[in-house]
GROMACS .gro file of C-alpha atoms in nm:
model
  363
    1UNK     CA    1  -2.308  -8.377  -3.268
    2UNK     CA    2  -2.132  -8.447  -2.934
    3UNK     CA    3  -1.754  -8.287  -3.028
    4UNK     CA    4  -1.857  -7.921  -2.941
    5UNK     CA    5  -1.640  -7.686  -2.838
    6UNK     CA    6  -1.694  -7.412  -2.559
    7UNK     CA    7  -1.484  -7.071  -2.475
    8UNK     CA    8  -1.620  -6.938  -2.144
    9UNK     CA    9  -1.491  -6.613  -2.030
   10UNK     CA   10  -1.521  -6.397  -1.685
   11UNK     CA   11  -1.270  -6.411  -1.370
   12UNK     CA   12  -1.122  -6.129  -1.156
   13UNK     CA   13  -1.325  -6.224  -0.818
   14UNK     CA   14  -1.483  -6.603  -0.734
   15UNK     CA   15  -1.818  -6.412  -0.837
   16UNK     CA   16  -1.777  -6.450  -1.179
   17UNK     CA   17  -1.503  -6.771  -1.171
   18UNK     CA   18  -1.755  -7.034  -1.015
   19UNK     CA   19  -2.034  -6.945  -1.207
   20UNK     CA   20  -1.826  -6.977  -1.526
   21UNK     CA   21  -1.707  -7.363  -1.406
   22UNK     CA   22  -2.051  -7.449  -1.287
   23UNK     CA   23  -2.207  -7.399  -1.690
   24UNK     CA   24  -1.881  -7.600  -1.802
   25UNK     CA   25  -1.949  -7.896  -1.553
   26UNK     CA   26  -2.302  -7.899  -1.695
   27UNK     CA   27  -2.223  -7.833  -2.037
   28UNK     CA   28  -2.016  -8.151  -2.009
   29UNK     CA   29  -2.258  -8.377  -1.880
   30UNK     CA   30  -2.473  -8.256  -2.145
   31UNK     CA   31  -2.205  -8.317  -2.413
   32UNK     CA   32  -1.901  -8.555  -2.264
   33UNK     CA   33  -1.713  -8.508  -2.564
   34UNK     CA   34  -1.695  -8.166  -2.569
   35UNK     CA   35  -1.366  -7.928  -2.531
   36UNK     CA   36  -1.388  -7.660  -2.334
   37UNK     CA   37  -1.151  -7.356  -2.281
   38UNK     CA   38  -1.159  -7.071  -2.027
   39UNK     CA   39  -1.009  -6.682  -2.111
   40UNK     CA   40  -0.954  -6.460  -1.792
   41UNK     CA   41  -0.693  -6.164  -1.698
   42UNK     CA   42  -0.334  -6.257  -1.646
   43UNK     CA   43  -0.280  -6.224  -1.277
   44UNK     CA   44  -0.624  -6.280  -1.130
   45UNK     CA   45  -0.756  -6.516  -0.940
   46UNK     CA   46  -0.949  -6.777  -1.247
   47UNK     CA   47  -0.548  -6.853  -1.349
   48UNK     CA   48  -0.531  -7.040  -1.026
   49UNK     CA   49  -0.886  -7.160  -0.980
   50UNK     CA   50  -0.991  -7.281  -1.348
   51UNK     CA   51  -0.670  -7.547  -1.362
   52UNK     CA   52  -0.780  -7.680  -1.004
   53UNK     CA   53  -1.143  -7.724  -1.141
   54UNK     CA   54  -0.960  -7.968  -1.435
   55UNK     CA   55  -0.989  -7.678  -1.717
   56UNK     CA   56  -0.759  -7.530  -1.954
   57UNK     CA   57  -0.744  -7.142  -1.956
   58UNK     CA   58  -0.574  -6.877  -2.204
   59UNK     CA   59  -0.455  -6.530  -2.018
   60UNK     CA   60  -0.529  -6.160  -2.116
   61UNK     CA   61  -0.358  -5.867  -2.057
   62UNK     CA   62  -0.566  -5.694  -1.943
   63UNK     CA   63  -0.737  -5.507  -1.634
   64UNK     CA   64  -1.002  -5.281  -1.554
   65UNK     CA   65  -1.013  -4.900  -1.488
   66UNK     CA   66  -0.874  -4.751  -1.134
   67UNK     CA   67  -1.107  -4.498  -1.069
   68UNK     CA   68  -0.812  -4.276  -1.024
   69UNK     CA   69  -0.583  -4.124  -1.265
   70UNK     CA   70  -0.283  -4.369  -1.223
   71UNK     CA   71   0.010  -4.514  -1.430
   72UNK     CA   72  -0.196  -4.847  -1.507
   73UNK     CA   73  -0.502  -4.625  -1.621
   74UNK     CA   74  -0.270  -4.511  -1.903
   75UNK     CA   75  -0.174  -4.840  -2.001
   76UNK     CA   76  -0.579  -4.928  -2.064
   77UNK     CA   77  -0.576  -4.830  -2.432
   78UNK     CA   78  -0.327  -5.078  -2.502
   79UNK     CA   79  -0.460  -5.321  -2.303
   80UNK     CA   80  -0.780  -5.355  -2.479
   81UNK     CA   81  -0.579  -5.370  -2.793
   82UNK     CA   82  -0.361  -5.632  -2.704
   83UNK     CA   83  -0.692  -5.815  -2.545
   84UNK     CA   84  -0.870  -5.749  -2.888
   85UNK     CA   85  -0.601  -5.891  -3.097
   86UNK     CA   86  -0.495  -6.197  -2.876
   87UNK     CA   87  -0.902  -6.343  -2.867
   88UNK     CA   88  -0.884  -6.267  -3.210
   89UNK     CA   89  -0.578  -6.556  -3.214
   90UNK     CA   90  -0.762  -6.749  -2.957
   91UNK     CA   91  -1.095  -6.776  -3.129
   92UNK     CA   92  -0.905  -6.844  -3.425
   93UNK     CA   93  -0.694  -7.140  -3.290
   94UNK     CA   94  -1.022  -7.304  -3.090
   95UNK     CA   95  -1.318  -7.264  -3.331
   96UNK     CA   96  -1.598  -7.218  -3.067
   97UNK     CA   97  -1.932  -7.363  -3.132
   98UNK     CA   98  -2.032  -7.064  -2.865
   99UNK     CA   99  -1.915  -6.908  -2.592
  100UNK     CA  100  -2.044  -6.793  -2.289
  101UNK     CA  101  -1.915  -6.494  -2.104
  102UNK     CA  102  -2.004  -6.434  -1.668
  103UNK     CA  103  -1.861  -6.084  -1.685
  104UNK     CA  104  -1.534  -5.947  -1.612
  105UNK     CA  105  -1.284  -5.741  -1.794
  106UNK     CA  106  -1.113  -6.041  -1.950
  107UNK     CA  107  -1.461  -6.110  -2.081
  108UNK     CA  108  -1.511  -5.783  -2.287
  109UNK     CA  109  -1.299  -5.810  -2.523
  110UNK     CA  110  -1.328  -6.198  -2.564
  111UNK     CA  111  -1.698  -6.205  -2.670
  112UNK     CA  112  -1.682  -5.839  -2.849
  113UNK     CA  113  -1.434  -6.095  -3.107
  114UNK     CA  114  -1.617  -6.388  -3.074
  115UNK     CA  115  -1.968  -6.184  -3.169
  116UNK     CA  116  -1.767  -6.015  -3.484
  117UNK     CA  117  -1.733  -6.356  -3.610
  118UNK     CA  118  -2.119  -6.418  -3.528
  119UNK     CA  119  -2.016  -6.708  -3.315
  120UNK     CA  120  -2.361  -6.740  -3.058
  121UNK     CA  121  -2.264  -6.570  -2.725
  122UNK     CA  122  -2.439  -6.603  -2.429
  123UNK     CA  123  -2.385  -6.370  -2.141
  124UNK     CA  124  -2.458  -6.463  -1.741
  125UNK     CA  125  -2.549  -6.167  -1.514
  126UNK     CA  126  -2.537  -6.235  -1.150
  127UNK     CA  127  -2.642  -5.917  -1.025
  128UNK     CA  128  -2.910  -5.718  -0.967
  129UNK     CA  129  -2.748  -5.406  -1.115
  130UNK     CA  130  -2.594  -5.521  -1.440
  131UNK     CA  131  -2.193  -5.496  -1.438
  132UNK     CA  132  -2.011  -5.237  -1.729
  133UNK     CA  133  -1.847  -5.497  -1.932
  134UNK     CA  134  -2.218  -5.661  -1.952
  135UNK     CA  135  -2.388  -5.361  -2.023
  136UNK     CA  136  -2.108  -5.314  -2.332
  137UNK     CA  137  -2.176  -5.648  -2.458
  138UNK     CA  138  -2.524  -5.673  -2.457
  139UNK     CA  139  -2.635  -5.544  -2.791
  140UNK     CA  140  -2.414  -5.824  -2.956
  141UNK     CA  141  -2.499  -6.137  -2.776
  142UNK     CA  142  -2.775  -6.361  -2.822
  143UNK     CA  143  -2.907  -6.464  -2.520
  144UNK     CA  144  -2.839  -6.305  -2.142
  145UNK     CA  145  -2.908  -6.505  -1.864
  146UNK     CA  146  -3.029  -6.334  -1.555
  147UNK     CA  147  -3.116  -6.369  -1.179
  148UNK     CA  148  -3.320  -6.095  -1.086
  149UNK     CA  149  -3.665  -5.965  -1.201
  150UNK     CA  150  -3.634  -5.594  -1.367
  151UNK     CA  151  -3.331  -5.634  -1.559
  152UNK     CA  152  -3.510  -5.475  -1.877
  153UNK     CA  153  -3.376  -5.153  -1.731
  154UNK     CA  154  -3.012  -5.236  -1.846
  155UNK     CA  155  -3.090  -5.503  -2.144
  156UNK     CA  156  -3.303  -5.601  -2.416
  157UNK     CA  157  -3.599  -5.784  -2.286
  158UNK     CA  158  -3.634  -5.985  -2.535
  159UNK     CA  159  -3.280  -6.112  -2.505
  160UNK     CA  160  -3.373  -6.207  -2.143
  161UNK     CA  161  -3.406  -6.524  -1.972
  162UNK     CA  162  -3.472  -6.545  -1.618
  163UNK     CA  163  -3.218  -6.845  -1.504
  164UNK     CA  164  -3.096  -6.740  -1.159
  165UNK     CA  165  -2.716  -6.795  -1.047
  166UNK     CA  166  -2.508  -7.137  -1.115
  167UNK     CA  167  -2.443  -7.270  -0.775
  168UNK     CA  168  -2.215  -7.595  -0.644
  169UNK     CA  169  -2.399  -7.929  -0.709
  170UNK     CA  170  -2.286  -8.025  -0.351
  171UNK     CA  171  -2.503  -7.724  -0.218
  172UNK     CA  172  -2.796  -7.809  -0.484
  173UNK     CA  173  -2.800  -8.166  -0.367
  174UNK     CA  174  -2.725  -8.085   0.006
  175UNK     CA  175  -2.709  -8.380   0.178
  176UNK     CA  176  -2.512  -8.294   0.495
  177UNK     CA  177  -2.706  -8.321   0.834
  178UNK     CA  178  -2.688  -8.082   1.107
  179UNK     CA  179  -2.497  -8.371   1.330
  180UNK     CA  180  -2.281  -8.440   1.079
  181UNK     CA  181  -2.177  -8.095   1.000
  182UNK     CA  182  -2.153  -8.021   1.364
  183UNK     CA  183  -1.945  -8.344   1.462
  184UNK     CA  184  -1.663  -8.247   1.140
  185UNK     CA  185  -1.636  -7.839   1.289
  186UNK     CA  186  -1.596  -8.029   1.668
  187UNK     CA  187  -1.892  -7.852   1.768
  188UNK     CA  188  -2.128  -7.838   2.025
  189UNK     CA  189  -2.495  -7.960   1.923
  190UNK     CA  190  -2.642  -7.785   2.206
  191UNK     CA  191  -2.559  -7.453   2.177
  192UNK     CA  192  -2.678  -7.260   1.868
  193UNK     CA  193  -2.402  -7.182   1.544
  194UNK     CA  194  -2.319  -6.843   1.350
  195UNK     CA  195  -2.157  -6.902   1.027
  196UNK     CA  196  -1.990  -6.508   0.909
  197UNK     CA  197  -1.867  -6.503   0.597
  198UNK     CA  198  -1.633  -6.271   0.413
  199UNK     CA  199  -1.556  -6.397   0.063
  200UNK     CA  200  -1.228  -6.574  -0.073
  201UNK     CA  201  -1.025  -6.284  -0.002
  202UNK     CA  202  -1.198  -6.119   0.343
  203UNK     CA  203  -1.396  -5.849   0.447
  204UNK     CA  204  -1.179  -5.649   0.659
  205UNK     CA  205  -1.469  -5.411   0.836
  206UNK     CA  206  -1.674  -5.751   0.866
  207UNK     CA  207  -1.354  -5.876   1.021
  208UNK     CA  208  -1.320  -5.610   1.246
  209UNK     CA  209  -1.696  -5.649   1.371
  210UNK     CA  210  -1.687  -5.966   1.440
  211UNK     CA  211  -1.389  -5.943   1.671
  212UNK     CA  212  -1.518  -5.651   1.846
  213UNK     CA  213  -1.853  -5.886   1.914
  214UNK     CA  214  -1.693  -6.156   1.998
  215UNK     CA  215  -1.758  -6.093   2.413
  216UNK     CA  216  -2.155  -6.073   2.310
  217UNK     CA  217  -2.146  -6.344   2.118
  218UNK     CA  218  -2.018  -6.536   2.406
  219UNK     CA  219  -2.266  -6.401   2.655
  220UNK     CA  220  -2.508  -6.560   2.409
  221UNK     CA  221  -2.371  -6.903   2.455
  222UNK     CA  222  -2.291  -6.875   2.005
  223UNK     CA  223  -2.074  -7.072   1.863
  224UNK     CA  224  -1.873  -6.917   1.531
  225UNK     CA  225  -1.812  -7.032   1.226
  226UNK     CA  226  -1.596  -6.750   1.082
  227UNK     CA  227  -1.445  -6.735   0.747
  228UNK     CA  228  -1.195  -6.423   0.759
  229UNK     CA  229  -1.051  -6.467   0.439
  230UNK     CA  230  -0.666  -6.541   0.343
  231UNK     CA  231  -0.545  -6.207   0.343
  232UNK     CA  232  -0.686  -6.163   0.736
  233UNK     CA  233  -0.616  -6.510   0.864
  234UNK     CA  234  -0.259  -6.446   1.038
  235UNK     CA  235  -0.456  -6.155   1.181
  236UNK     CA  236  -0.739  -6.316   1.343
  237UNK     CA  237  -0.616  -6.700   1.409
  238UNK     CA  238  -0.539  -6.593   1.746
  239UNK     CA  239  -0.873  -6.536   1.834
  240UNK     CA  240  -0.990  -6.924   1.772
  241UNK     CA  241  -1.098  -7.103   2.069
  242UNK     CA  242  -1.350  -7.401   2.155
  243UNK     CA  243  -1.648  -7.185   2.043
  244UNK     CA  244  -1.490  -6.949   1.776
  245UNK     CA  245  -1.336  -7.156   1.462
  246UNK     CA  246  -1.157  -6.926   1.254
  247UNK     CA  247  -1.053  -7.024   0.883
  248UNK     CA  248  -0.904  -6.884   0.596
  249UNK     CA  249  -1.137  -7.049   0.388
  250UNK     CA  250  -1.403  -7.302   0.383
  251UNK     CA  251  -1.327  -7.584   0.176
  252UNK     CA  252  -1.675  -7.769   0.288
  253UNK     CA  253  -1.939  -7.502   0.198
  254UNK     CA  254  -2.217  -7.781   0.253
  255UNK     CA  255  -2.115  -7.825   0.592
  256UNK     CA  256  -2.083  -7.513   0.691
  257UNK     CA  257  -2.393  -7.426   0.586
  258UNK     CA  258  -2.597  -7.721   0.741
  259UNK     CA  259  -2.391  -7.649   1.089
  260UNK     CA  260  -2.562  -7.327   1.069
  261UNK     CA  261  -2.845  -7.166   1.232
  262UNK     CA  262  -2.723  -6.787   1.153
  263UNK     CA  263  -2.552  -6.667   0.868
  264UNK     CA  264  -2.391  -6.304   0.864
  265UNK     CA  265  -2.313  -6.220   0.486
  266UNK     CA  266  -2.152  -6.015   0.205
  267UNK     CA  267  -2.407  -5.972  -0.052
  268UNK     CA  268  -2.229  -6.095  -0.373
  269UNK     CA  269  -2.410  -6.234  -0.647
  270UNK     CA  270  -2.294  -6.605  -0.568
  271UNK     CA  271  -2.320  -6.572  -0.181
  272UNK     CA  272  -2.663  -6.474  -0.230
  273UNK     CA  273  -2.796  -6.744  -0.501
  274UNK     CA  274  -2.637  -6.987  -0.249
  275UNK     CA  275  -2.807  -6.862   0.084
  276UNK     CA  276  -3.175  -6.861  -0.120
  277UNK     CA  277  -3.094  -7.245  -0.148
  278UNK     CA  278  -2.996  -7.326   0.199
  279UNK     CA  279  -3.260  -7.122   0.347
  280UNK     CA  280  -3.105  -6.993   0.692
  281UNK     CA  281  -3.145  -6.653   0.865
  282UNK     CA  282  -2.955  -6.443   0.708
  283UNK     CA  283  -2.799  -6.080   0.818
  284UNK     CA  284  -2.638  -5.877   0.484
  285UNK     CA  285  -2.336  -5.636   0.531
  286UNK     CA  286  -2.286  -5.531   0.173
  287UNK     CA  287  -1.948  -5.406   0.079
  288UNK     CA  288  -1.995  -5.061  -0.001
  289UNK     CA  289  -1.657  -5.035  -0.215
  290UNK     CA  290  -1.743  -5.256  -0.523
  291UNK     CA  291  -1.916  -5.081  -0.888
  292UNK     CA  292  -2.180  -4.935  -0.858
  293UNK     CA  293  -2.285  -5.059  -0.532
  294UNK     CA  294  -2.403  -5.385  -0.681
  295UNK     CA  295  -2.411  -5.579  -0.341
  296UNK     CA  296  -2.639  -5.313  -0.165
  297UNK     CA  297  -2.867  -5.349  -0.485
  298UNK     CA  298  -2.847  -5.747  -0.422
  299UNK     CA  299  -2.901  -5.719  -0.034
  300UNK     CA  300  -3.190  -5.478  -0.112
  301UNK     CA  301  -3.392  -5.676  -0.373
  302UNK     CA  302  -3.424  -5.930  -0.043
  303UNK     CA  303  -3.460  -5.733   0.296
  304UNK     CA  304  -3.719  -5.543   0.038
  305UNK     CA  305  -3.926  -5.921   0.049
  306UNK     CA  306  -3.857  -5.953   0.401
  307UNK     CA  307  -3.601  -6.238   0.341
  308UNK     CA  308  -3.315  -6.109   0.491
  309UNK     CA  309  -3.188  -5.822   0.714
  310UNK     CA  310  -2.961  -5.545   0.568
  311UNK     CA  311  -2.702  -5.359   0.773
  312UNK     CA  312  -2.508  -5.093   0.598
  313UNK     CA  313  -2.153  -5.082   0.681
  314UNK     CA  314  -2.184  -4.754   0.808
  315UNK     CA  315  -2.439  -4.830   1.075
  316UNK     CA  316  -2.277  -5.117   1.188
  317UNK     CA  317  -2.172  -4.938   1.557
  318UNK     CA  318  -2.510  -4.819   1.630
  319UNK     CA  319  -2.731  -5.125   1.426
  320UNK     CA  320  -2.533  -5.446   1.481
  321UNK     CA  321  -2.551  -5.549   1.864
  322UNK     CA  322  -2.942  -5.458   1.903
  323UNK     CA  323  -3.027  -5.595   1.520
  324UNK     CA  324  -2.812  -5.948   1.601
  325UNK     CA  325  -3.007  -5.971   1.993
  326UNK     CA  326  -3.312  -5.936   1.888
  327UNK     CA  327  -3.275  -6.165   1.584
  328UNK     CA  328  -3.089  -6.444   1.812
  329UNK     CA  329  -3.389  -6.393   2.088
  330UNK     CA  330  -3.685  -6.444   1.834
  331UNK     CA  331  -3.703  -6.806   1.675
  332UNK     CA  332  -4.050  -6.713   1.514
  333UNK     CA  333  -3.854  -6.412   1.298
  334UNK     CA  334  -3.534  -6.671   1.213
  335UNK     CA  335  -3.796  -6.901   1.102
  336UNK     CA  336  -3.971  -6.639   0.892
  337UNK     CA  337  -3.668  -6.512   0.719
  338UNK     CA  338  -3.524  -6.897   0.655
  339UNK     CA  339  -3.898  -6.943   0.475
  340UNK     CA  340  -3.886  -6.609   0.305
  341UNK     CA  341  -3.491  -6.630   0.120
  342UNK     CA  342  -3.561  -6.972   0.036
  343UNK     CA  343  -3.862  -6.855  -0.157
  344UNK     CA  344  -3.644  -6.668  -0.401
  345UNK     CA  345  -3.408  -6.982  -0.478
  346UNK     CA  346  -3.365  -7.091  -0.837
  347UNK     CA  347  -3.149  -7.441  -0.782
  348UNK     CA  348  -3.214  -7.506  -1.180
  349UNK     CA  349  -3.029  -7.245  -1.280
  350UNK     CA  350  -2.669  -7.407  -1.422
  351UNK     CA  351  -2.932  -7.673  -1.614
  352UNK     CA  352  -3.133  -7.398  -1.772
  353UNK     CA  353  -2.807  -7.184  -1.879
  354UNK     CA  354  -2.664  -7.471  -2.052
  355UNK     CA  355  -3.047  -7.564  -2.176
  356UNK     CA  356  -3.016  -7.195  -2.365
  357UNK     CA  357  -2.659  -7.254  -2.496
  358UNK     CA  358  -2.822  -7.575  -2.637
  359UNK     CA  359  -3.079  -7.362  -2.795
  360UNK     CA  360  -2.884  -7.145  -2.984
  361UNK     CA  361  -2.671  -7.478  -3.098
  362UNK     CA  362  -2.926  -7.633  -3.273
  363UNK     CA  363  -3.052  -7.337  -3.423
   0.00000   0.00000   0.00000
């Protein structure tokens, strides 16, 4: 049987968007007659995204908690309700063979339905601290897909599977050279490239940094790759010159990746899966303001193997300058680290998600 058909469910940041896409691509090589449909929260970002990756997507209403008391904190109750009741119609309407959900609030209430009608559910964790709408789910799914050791502390063990983090093909199957990447950025090739990136959206106290450190970075002779995300970019496009490229975002990943020879970092599940692959020197600056702390968690489970360097937003002023020098200054330590974080890459890991959805199909 070839005609399956596939409901995959998580949105609300690029973290759990591209992952969800990623399975779908290989679920479709796997099964090229297969129909697939994506669920995420009205308003957010996969409503955009999903369409432009050639998928059709159903919205929720629905959102997740503010952690203050607030107007659309009220409105929760009926939110889930509504949620509840239109997956119920969804479900319904599609008949899923399975459905597989990368966390989320739109995926809550999507697979709590889907597993009432003991329809196989997978779930895909990214990070090393296992997200709330996960951790609600887990006692109904099947399988949960995971890319860190240790997760027993938030799920069955023997519902785990070690997978890692889908990733871009493009990035798997890197084929850019250094040149190459340097000649499409209009870069130098004799002067040494940081690549800083922010996310989709921005990092505004990465942001910040990097402008401030802009006059050392100069003194070093470094070019700068810097991604300052769209809701920065009329803020910082002033500061672009012949050695500081400044974008909004970075449409050729591959590129900017093989241009590099340091990388400064959020630590979000997908940034990190991505920099095991490509292997570079890496420098973490976690954002401290996302549940509970999952990218310090991420960023630790590395610097703790000596495969990348942690800065805490917090110690930025007094870390950053001496950290970056001596880093820059010692090619035996960027060597080390490049070794070290490409040590922990799983490139399989979109194959061997879809290989368990498989599983549970022909069970």
């Amino acid at each position: 049987m070839n005609n399956y058909k596939f409901i995959l469910s998580g949105g609300g940041t690029g973290g759990h968007i591209y992952p969800a896409i990623a399975i779908a691509n290989e679920l479709k090589e796997m099964y090229p007659d297969a129909e697939f449909l994506f669920v995420g929260a009205k308003g957010r970002m996969e409503m955009e995204k999903v369409p432009q990756a050639g998928y059709k997507i159903e919205g929720l209403w629905i959102s997740g908690l503010q952690r203050k008391l607030t107007f659309k904190n009220m409105l929760f109750p009926l939110k889930v309700i509504s949620s509840l009741y239109r997956s119920k119609q969804i479900i319904k309407k599609f008949k899923p063979n399975a459905v597989i959900g990368t966390g989320g609030f739109a995926s809550g209430p999507l697979l709590r339905m889907a597993a009432g009608k003991n329809i196989p559910c997978v779930l895909q964790e990214q990070n090393s601290y296992a997200g709330i709408t996960n951790k609600l789910l887990a006692g109904k799914v099947q399988k949960i897909c995971v890319a860190y050791d240790g997760m027993d502390r938030f799920f069955e063990a023997n519902k785990i599977v070690k997978t890692g983090n889908p990733v871009r093909k493009d990035l798997v199957e890197m084929k850019a050279t250094k040149q190459q990447a340097l000649e499409f950025f209009g870069l130098k090739s004799n002067k040494p490239v940081l690549l800083v990136l922010g996310g989709s959206l921005g990092a505004k106290r990465v942001n910040t940094l990097i402008k401030e450190q802009l006059p050392l970075f100069a003194s070093l002779g470094v070019q700068v790759i810097w991604q300052c995300g769209k809701l920065y970019y009329q803020d910082y496009k002033n500061c672009q010159n012949e050695n500081v490229l400044v974008f909004d975002f970075l449409n050729k990943m591959d590129f900017a990746y093989a241009a590099a020879d340091l990388i400064i970092s959020r630590a979000g599940a997908g940034s990190v899966s991505e920099l095991s692959i490509v292997g570079k020197p890496v420098i973490f600056i976690p954002s401290p303001n996302v549940a509970e702390d999952h990218q310090t968690k991420n960023a630790l489970a590395y610097a703790d193997k000596n495969a990348a360097i942690l800065i805490k937003e917090k110690e930025l002023d007094v870390k950053f300058k001496t950290v970056f020098t001596d880093l820059f200054q010692n090619k035996e330590r960027q060597v080390e680290l490049g070794e070290n974080i490409k040590k922990q890459a799983l490139p399989n890991a979109t194959k061997n998600i879809a290989l368990e959805v498989q599983k549970l199909l022909n069970k």
